[in-house]
Coordinates of C-alpha atoms in Angstrom, one line a residue:
M1 CA 117.6 127.2 90.5
F2 CA 117.2 128.0 94.3
V3 CA 118.7 130.4 96.5
Y4 CA 119.1 129.5 99.9
E5 CA 119.1 132.1 102.8
K6 CA 120.8 130.6 105.8
R7 CA 118.2 131.8 108.2
L8 CA 114.6 131.4 108.9
Q9 CA 112.1 134.1 107.7
Y10 CA 111.1 134.2 111.2
P11 CA 113.5 133.4 114.2
V12 CA 112.2 130.4 116.1
K13 CA 113.6 130.5 119.7
I14 CA 111.6 127.9 122.0
K15 CA 113.3 127.9 125.5
Q16 CA 111.2 125.0 126.9
T17 CA 110.7 121.6 125.7
N18 CA 106.8 120.2 124.9
P19 CA 106.7 117.1 123.1
K20 CA 103.1 116.8 123.4
L21 CA 102.9 119.9 121.3
A22 CA 105.7 118.8 118.9
Q23 CA 103.7 115.9 118.6
I24 CA 100.4 118.0 117.4
I25 CA 102.6 120.7 115.1
I26 CA 104.7 117.8 113.8
T27 CA 101.7 117.2 111.4
Q28 CA 102.1 120.3 109.9
Y29 CA 105.6 119.3 108.7
G30 CA 104.7 116.0 107.1
G31 CA 100.9 115.3 107.6
P32 CA 98.3 115.4 104.9
D33 CA 98.2 118.6 104.5
G34 CA 101.7 119.8 105.9
E35 CA 104.3 121.9 104.5
L36 CA 106.1 119.0 102.6
G37 CA 103.1 117.9 100.6
A38 CA 102.1 121.6 99.7
S39 CA 105.7 122.2 98.7
L40 CA 105.8 118.8 96.3
R41 CA 102.2 119.8 95.1
Y42 CA 103.1 123.0 93.9
L43 CA 106.5 122.5 92.3
S44 CA 105.0 119.2 90.7
Q45 CA 101.8 121.1 89.3
R46 CA 103.9 123.8 87.8
F47 CA 105.3 121.3 84.7
S48 CA 101.9 120.9 83.4
M49 CA 100.9 124.7 83.6
P50 CA 100.4 126.2 80.1
V51 CA 100.8 129.7 81.1
P52 CA 104.3 130.7 82.0
E53 CA 103.4 133.4 84.3
L54 CA 101.3 130.8 86.3
K55 CA 104.0 128.4 86.1
A56 CA 106.2 130.6 87.6
T57 CA 104.0 131.6 90.5
L58 CA 103.3 127.9 91.5
N59 CA 107.4 127.7 91.7
D60 CA 107.5 130.4 93.9
I61 CA 104.7 129.2 95.8
G62 CA 106.4 125.8 96.1
V63 CA 109.9 127.2 97.3
E64 CA 108.1 129.4 99.9
E65 CA 106.4 126.4 101.3
L66 CA 110.2 125.0 101.7
G67 CA 110.8 127.9 103.9
H68 CA 107.9 127.0 106.0
L69 CA 109.0 123.3 106.0
E70 CA 112.2 124.4 107.5
M71 CA 110.2 126.5 110.4
I72 CA 108.0 123.8 111.2
G73 CA 110.7 121.7 111.7
S74 CA 113.0 124.2 113.9
I75 CA 109.8 124.2 115.9
V76 CA 109.6 120.6 116.5
Y77 CA 113.1 119.9 116.9
Q78 CA 113.4 122.8 119.7
L79 CA 110.4 121.3 121.3
T80 CA 111.6 117.9 121.8
K81 CA 115.6 118.7 122.2
N82 CA 117.3 117.6 125.3
L83 CA 114.3 115.8 126.5
T84 CA 114.8 113.6 129.8
E85 CA 113.5 109.8 129.6
E86 CA 110.7 110.7 132.0
Q87 CA 109.2 113.6 130.0
I88 CA 109.3 111.2 126.9
K89 CA 107.4 108.7 128.0
A90 CA 104.8 111.1 130.0
A91 CA 104.3 112.7 126.7
G92 CA 103.9 109.6 125.0
F93 CA 106.5 110.3 122.6
D94 CA 108.1 107.2 123.2
S95 CA 107.0 105.6 120.2
Y96 CA 108.2 108.3 118.0
F97 CA 111.8 108.4 119.9
V98 CA 112.3 104.9 119.2
D99 CA 112.4 105.2 115.8
H100 CA 113.6 109.3 115.2
T101 CA 114.9 110.1 118.8
T102 CA 114.8 114.0 118.5
G103 CA 115.4 114.0 114.6
V104 CA 112.6 115.6 112.7
Y105 CA 110.8 113.1 110.9
P106 CA 107.9 113.8 108.3
N107 CA 104.5 112.4 109.7
S108 CA 101.2 113.2 110.9
A109 CA 100.2 113.7 114.5
A110 CA 98.9 110.1 114.3
G111 CA 102.1 109.1 113.6
V112 CA 101.5 108.0 109.9
P113 CA 104.8 108.6 107.9
F114 CA 104.4 111.3 105.0
T115 CA 103.4 109.7 101.7
A116 CA 103.1 110.9 98.2
A117 CA 99.6 109.8 98.2
Y118 CA 99.0 112.9 100.4
I119 CA 99.4 114.9 97.2
Q120 CA 97.4 115.2 94.0
V121 CA 98.6 116.2 90.6
K122 CA 96.4 115.8 87.5
G123 CA 98.0 118.0 84.8
D124 CA 94.7 119.9 84.5
P125 CA 95.3 123.5 85.8
I126 CA 91.8 123.9 87.4
T127 CA 91.7 120.6 89.1
D128 CA 95.1 121.2 90.3
L129 CA 94.5 124.7 91.7
H130 CA 91.2 123.4 93.6
E131 CA 93.6 120.8 95.0
D132 CA 95.5 123.3 96.3
M133 CA 93.2 125.4 97.9
A134 CA 91.3 122.4 99.4
A135 CA 94.5 121.3 101.0
D136 CA 95.3 125.1 102.0
E137 CA 91.8 125.5 103.6
A138 CA 92.1 122.3 105.5
V139 CA 95.0 123.8 107.8
N140 CA 93.0 127.1 108.5

């Protein structure tokens, strides 16, 4: 069971739009090593974890990653809301805008939609934990 607090862990209050920055940050939302993949990775790997305490830890981390997803989504939305047509075109945001307007859609900075192929779940705790570490290092 999940308990949802209706506030962000860290408030996001962006005052100025910046679609160019949003195009880069969105990869942290739905790119190959983004928060969506991280949350699914941990929440899926927990099922085959043989140690109950580690299973609970993977579950906790997966839920925490969902909180990160919410913060990144808020950042992207605030960077793109109320854009003018000129701003959209000047930033090269028009191809994204055509399909999603200012909705937050999980894709990479290159515009590739999120795919489950970004994550690995092998059922072997050591292999899965190495996958987790590699994905976390890719974004640091």
